[in-house]
XYZ file of C-alpha atoms in Angstrom:
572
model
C 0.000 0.000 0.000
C 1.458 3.243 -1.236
C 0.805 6.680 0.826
C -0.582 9.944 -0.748
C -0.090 13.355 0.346
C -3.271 15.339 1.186
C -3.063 18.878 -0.799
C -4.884 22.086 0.115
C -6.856 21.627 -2.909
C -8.400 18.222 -1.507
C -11.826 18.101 -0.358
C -12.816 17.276 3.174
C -15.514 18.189 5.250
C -15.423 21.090 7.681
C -15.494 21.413 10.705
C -17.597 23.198 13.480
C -17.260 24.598 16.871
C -20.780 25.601 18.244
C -21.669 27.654 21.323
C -25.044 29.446 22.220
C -22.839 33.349 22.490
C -25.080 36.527 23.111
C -25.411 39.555 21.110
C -22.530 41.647 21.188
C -19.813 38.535 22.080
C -16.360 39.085 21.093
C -14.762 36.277 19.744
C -10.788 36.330 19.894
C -9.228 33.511 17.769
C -5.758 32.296 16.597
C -5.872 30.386 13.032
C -2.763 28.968 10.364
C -2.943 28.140 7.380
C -0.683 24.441 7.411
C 0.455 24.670 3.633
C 2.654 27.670 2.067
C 0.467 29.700 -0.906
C -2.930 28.647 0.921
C -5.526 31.042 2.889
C -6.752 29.190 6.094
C -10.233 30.537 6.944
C -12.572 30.300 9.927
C -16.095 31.427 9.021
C -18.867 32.194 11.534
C -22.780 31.717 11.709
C -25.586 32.449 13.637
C -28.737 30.349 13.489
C -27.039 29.184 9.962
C -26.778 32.837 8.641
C -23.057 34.119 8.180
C -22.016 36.213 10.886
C -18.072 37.358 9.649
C -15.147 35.407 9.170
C -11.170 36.024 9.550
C -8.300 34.530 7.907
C -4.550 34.391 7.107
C -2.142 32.868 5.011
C 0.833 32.662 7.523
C 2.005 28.986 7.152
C 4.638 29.665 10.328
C 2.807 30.566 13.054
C -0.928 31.437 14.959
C -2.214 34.606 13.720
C -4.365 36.969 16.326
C -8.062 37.440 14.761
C -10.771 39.509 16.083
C -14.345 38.968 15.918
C -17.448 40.863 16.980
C -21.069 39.214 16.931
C -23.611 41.337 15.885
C -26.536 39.631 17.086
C -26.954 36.577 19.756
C -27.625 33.195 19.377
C -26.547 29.623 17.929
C -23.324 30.416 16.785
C -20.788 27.752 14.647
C -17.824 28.497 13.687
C -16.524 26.459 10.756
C -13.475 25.580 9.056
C -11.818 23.133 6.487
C -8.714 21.351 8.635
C -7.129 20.641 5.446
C -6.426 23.993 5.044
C -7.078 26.122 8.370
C -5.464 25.080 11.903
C -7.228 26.580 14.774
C -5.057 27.076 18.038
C -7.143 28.675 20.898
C -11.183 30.164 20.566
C -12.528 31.846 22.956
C -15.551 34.407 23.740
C -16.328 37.092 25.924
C -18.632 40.122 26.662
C -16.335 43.222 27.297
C -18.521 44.678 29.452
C -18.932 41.821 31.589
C -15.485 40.233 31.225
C -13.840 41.107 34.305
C -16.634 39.677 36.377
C -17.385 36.542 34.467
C -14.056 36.084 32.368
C -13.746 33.850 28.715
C -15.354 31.053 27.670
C -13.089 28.471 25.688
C -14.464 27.199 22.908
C -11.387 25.397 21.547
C -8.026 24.749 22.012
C -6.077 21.913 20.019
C -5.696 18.948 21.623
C -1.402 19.426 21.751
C -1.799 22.625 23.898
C -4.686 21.640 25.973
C -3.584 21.970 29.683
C -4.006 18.689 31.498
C -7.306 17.425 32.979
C -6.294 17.659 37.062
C -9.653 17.533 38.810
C -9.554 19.156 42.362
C -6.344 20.866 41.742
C -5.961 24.588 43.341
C -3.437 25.946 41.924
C -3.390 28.367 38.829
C -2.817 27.169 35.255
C -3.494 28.696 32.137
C -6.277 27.646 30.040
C -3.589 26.361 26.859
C 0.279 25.827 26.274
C 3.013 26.871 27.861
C 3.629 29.710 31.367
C 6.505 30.832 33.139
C 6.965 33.973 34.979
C 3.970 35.627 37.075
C 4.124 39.228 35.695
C 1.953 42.299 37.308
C 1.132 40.989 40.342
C -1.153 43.762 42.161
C -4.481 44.962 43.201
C -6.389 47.428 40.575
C -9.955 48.101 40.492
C -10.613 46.282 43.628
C -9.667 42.955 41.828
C -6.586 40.921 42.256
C -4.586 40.680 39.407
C -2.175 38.212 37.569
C -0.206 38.610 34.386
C 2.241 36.014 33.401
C 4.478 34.628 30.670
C 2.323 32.837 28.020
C 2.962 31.312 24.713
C -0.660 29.900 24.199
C -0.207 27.183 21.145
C 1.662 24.690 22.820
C 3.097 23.578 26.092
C 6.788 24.455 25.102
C 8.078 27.892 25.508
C 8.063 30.278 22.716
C 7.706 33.994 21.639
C 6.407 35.530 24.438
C 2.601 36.692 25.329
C 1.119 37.997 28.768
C -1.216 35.761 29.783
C -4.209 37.650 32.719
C -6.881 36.403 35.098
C -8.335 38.316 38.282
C -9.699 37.057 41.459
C -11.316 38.465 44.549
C -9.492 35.855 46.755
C -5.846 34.978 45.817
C -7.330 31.373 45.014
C -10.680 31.598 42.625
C -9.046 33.055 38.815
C -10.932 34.370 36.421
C -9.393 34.030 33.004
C -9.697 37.079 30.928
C -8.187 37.758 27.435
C -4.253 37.768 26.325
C -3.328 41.102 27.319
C 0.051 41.736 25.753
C 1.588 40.305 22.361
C 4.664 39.907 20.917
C 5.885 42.684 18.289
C 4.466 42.064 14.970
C 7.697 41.162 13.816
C 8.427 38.520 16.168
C 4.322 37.653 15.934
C 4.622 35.792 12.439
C 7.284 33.455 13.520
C 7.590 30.364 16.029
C 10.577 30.846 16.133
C 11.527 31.667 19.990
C 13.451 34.844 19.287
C 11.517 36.744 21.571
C 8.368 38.822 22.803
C 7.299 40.535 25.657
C 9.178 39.505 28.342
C 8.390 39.985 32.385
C 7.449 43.432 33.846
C 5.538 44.403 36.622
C 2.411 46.728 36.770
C 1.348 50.054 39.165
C -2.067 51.728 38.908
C -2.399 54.918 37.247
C -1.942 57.975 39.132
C -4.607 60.301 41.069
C -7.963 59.441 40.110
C -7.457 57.411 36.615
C -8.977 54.058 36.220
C -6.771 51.589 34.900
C -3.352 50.565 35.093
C 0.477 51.191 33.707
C 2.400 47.762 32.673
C 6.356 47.436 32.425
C 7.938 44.827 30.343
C 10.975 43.758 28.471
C 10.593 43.467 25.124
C 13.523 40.710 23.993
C 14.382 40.419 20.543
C 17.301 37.621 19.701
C 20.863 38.652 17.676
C 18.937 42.385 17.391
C 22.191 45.102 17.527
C 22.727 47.409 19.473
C 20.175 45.512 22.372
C 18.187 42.489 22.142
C 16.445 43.779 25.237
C 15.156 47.141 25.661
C 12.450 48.464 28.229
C 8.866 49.593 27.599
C 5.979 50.909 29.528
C 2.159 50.897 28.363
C -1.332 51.729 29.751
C -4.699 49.757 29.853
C -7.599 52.103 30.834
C -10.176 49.252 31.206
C -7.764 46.828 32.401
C -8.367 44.412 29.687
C -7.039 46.051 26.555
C -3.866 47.767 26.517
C -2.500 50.768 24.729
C 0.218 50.925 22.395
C 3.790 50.690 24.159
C 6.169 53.346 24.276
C 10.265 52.448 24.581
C 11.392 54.184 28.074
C 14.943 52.163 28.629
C 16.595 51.732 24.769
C 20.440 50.793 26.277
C 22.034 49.302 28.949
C 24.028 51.740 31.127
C 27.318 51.657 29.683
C 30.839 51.481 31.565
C 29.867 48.596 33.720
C 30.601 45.887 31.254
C 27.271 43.978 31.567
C 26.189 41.237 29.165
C 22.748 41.745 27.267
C 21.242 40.600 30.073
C 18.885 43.457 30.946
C 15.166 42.684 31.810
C 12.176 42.523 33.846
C 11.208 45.807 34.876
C 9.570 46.024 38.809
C 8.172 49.720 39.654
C 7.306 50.389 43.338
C 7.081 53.550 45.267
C 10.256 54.361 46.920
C 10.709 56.484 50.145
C 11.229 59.711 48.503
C 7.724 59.418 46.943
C 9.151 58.621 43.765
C 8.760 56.125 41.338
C 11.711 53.475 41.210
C 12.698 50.923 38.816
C 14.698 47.583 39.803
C 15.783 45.902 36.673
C 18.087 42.520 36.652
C 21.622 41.983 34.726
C 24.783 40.585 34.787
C 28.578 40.940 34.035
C 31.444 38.391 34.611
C 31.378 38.864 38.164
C 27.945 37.748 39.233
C 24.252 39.199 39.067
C 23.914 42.812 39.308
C 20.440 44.369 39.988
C 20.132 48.343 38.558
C 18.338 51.078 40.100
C 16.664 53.890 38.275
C 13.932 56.160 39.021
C 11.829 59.208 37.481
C 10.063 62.476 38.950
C 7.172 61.627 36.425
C 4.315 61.165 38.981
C 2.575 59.118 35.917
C 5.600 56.921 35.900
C 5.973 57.323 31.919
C 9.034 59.188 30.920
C 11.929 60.197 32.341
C 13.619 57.552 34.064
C 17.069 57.967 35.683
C 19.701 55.688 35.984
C 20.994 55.974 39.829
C 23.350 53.027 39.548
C 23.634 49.489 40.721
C 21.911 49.006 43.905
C 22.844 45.366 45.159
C 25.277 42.589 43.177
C 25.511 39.077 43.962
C 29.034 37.229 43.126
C 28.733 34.070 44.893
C 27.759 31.653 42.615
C 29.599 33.217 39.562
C 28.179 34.973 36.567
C 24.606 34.294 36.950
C 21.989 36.554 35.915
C 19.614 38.372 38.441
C 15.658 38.438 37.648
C 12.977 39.200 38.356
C 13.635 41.507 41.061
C 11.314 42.628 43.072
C 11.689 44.704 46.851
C 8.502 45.499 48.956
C 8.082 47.428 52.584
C 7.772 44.607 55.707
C 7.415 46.540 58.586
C 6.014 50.096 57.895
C 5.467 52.595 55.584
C 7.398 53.158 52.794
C 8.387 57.073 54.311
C 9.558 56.166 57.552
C 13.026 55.291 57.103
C 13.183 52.903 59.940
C 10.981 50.544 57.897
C 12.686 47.112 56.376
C 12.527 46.126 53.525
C 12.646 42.824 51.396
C 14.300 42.647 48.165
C 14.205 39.257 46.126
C 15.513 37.841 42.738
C 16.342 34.971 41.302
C 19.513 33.657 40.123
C 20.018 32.336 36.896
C 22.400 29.171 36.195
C 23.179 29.681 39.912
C 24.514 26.413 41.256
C 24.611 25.549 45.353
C 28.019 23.786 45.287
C 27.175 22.055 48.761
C 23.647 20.581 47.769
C 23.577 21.094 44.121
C 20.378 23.019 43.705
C 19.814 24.961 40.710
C 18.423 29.095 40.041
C 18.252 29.822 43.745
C 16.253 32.728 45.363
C 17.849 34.654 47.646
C 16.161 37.550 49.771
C 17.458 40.280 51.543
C 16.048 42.295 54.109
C 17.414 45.619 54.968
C 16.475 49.118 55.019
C 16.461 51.546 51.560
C 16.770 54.779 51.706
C 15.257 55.571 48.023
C 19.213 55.689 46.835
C 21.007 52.804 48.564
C 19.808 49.746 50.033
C 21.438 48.541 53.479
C 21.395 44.706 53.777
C 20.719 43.585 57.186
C 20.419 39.883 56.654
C 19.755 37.905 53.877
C 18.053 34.330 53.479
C 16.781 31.849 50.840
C 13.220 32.477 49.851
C 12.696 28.568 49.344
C 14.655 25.749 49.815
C 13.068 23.858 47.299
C 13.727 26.185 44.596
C 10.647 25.927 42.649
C 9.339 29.349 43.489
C 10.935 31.103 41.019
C 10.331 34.601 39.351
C 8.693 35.198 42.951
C 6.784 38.437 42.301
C 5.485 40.981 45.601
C 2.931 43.701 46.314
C 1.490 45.270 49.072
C -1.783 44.248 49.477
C -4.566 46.166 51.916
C -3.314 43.363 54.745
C 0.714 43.879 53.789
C 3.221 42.326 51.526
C 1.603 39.207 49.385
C 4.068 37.766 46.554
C 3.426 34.388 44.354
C 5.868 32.486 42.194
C 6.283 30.233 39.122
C 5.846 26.395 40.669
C 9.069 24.715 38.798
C 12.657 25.772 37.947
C 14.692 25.464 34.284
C 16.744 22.355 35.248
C 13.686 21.229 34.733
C 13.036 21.872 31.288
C 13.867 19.941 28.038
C 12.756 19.411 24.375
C 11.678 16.004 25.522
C 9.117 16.792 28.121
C 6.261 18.581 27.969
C 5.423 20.976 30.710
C 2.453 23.029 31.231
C 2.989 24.325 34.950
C 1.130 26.316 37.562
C 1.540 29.044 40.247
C 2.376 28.463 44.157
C -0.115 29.530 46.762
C 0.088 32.695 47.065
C 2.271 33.549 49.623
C 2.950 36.853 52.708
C 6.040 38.332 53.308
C 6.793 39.697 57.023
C 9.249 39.425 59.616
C 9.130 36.698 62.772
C 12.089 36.409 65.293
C 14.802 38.392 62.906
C 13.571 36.026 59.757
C 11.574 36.719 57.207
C 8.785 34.643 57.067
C 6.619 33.649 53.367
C 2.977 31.393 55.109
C 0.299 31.014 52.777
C -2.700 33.970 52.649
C -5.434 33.246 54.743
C -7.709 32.382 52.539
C -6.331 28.969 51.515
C -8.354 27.073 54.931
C -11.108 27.721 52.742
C -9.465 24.883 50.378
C -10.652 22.313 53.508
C -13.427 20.084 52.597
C -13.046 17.718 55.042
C -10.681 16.000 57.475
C -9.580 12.792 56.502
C -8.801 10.055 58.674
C -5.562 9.684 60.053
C -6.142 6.573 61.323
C -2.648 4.931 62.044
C -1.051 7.725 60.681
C 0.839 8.477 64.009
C 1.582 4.880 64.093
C 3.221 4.254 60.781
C 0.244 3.018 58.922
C -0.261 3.989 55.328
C -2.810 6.483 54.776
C -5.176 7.116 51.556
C -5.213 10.694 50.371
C -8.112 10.375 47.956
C -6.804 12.490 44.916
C -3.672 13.817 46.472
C -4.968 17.479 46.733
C -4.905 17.463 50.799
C -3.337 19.775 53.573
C -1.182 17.670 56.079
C -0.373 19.369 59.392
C 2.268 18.266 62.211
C 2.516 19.223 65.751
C 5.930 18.501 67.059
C 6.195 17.213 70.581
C 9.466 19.469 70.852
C 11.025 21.786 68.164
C 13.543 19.691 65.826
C 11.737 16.196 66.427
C 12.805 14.030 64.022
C 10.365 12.421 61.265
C 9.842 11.629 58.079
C 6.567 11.491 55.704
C 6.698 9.452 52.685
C 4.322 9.504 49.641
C 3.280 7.403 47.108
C 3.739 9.028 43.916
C 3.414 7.105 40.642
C 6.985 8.675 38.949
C 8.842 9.768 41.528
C 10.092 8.839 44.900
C 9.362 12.149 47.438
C 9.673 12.571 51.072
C 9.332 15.353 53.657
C 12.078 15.141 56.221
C 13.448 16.520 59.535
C 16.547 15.478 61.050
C 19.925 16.319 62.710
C 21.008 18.173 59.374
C 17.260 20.180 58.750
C 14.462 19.783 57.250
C 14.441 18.462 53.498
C 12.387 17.445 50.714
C 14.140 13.953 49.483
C 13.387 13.723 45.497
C 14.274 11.360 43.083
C 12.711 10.137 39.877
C 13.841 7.012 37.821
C 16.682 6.783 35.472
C 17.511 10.495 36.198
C 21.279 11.667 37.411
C 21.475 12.610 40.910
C 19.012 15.174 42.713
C 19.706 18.042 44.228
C 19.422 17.911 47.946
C 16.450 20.164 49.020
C 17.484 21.304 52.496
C 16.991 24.258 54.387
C 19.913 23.169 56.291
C 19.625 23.412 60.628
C 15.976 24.103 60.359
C 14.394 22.826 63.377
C 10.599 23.810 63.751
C 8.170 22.311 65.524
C 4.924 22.773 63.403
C 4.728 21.392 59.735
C 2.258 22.242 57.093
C 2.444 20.640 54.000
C 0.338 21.194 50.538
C -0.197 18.793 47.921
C -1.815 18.668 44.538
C -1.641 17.290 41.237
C 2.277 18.051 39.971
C 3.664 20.300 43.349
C 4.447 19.646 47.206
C 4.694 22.999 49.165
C 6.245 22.643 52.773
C 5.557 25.619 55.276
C 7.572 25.008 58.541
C 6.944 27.264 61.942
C 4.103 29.643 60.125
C 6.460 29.698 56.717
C 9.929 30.473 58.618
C 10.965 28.007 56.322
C 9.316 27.406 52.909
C 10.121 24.564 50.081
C 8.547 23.880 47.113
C 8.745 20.892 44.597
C 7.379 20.753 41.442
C 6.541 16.816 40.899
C 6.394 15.221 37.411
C 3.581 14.448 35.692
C -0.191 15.847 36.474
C -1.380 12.590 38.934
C -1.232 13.618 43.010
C 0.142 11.416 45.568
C -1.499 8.457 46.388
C -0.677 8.099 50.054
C 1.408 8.699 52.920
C 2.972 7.046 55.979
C 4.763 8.650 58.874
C 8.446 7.404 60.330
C 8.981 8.444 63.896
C 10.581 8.084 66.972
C 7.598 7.289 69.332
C 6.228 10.800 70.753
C 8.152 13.274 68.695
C 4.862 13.724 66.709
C 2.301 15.674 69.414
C -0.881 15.688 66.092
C -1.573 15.383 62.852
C -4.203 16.359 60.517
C -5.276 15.721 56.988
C -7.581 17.411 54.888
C -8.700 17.125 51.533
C -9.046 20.277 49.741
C -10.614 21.677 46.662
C -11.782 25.306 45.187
């Protein structure tokens, strides 16, 4: 039997996507055309009668299209899959989208996000997300912006992906919010596209917001990444972007390395700018800021405000630095500043892209380090983004880390729980918000638990909490996972998170190293284990393969160093 090409010119039946939409329903769609020289098309109906159609002829990539539906009712949309790919469909009313968000109505099956019943943790509705991006409060919603590329689960030219909540936990999705350039638009290629920012609210009285980003364009002379700032009055749409950072500061022999943009209010009342580098030293984080109360023009470059040389030249990102203790004009306030550290390698444990955070007082000009800690021994909190929220400081991370990332697996991630920031005992401490005991459904039983019988945990989304007897008790909880072998331990050396998976080369050792607390709370849900010890003193987090939770768990202890323990499952 002999094979035959299928041309453009081939018949086949089309296809349909049908949805009841009301009047007025925008319809935002991505569509290819999969042979050179054809025209892929996607036409719509209502009750059978055409309603508008969009197409394109780009055989390379997605293409944005834009839809509005004049009048209500049984809509299809239809297309011939010889010649038309369709990526991601979704509809929304405008005027309504911010309370009741999109509506999918298609997304192909290679960039689908994976089916993970029960889960709480944020994931995008298709393909790939990395960095959480414009973190903040605006409008009296809770916002979240993040790195997107939304045709399949492997990064690519960059988008900012948004949803809002009213709880840190419950997301809304709402529409792609920022694009790559057009250039880098008509190409999946990787070169580039809107990189991570950060986000304030517009000044006085204005409604809306102002965004920051990096726009990153590979081999581009004299900078592949360049600073921009834009505006969204509605907080859905967003203006067009205006270039407010074209160089690097020159004379400090840093590498193109120059990215991710985080605006707070400093001390002074003005607007500051912390944006991450590098040169062969180490990571170097820049400090610039502008007397523009609007925030849009006329930033300042004040000079390098902290470096890091420890672990060689590593890049800093994602910088961010937010008040702990006070306001932001009384100059005995502390204050937290946190980045990651790119290719940074822990020679004595072997982790990978730590987080470090220092705490220390700024002055506006200079910041004074006082102390300085890891944000999370795990090290899959990265890109760890802060605001201050009406109840203080609340920050949230991406839930994995680049060792972690290859052509050969797929890996469509999520967003830690959602984290505070304040000092305890001359440490900075990172619990969970509040809000996340309203994940409890129900207790489960614990049965033998305390004497070393297995325990069920139902679909593996479940809270587990541990009293110690005596701070520094030694124990150790093992779970059942189906590709990995995971642990949560506390002994002579700390408190660790043992990890392994088959076949792989050695782990890391996950250890905040002489930690001895004496409560435990532990999170887990399909793909991550979070481990809060003593109210978040010390925090790890563990991205865990696949999208299947942990089966079950048993508890190894000397008799009496475990006071109580409780289980609960959880769900939104």
């Amino acid at each position: 039997m002999t094979s035959q090409a299928i041309s453009p010119s081939d018949q086949v039946g089309p296809e349909t996507i049908s949805a009841v939409l009301p009047e007025g329903a925008t319809i935002h769609a991505w569509i290819r055309a999969p042979h050179a020289g054809a025209t892929g098309r996607l036409t719509a109906y209502i009750d059978g009668d055409p309603a508008g159609a969009v197409e394109t002829s780009n055989p390379h990539e997605f293409e944005f299209r834009r839809l509005t539906l004049e009048r209500g009712g049984e809509a299809a949309f239809s297309y011939n899959p010889v010649t038309t790919e369709i990526s991601v469909l979704y509809a929304f009313l405008p005027l309504r989208v911010l309370e009741e968000g999109i509506r999918l109505l298609h997304v192909r099956q290679c960039a689908a996000t994976p089916e993970v019943p029960g889960s709480y943790h944020f994931r995008p509705l298709s393909g790939w997300m990395n960095d959480p991006n414009g973190f903040g409060r605006f409008g009296g919603k809770l916002h979240l912006f993040y790195q997107h590329y939304p045709h399949s689960p492997r990064w690519n030219n960059m988008h900012w992906g948004h949803a809002v909540s009213e709880d840190y936990l419950h997301w809304k999705h709402l529409p792609i919010f920022l694009f790559p350039s057009n250039e880098l638009a008509q190409q999946a290629d990787g070169r580039g596209g809107a990189f991570s920012g950060s986000a304030i609210a517009l000044p006085g009285d204005e409604a809306g917001l102002r965004i920051f980003f990096t726009e990153h364009m590979k081999d581009r002379q004299p900078e592949e990444q360049v600073q921009f700032t834009a505006t969204s009055r509605d907080l859905v749409n967003v203006e067009p972007a205006n270039l407010i950072l074209p160089v690097r500061p020159a004379g400090l022999g840093l590498t193109t390395d120059f990215r991710d943009p985080y605006v707070f209010s400093g001390p002074d009342g003005k607007w500051k700018m912390l944006v991450g580098t590098r040169d062969r030293e180490g990571g170097v984080i820049l400090l610039y800021e502008t007397d523009d109360p609007a925030a849009a023009t006329g930033w300042t470059f004040l000079g390098i405000l902290h470096r890091e040389n420890r672990f060689g030249m590593t890049a800093a990102e994602c910088p961010c630095m937010v008040p702990l203790d006070g306001p932001t004009n009384d100059p005995m306030t502390r204050w937290a500043m946190i980045f990651g550290l790119l290719t940074s390698r822990d020679p004595a444990t072997g982790r990978r892209n730590i987080t470090l955070a220092s705490v220390g007082r700024f002055d506006g000009q200079k910041f004074s380090m006082q102390f300085e800690q890891e944000l999370d021994f795990g090290t899959d909190a990265y890109a760890f983004q802060a605001f201050v929220d009406h109840a203080g400081p609340i920050g949230i991370a991406w839930l994995a880390n680049w060792t972690d990332i290859s052509r050969e697996i797929d890996m469509p991630t999520a967003m830690t729980l959602p984290r505070r920031l304040a000092l305890q005992s001359g440490a900075l401490i990172t619990p969970p918000v509040a809000a996340v005991e309203s994940l409890r459904r129900h207790r489960l039983d614990v049965g033998g638990l305390l004497e070393g019988q297995t325990v069920a945990l139902a679909n593996g989304s479940v809270e587990i909490l541990l009293t110690l007897k005596e701070a520094g008790n030694a124990f150790r909880l093992e779970f059942d996972h189906s590709e990995a072998t995971v642990a949560v331990q506390l002994d002579e050396d700390g408190l660790s998170i043992p990890f392994s998976v088959t076949n792989a080369k050695a782990s890391p050792r996950y250890i905040a190293a002489g930690a001895r607390p004496s409560t435990i709370r532990i999170f887990l849900d399909a793909g991550s284990l979070e481990v809060f010890a003593d109210d978040g003193r010390w925090t790890g987090t563990k991205r865990l393969p696949g999208f299947k939770g942990v089966s079950s768990v048993r508890l190894t202890a000397p008799e009496g160093n475990v006071f109580a323990a409780e289980i609960w499952q959880l769900g939104l």
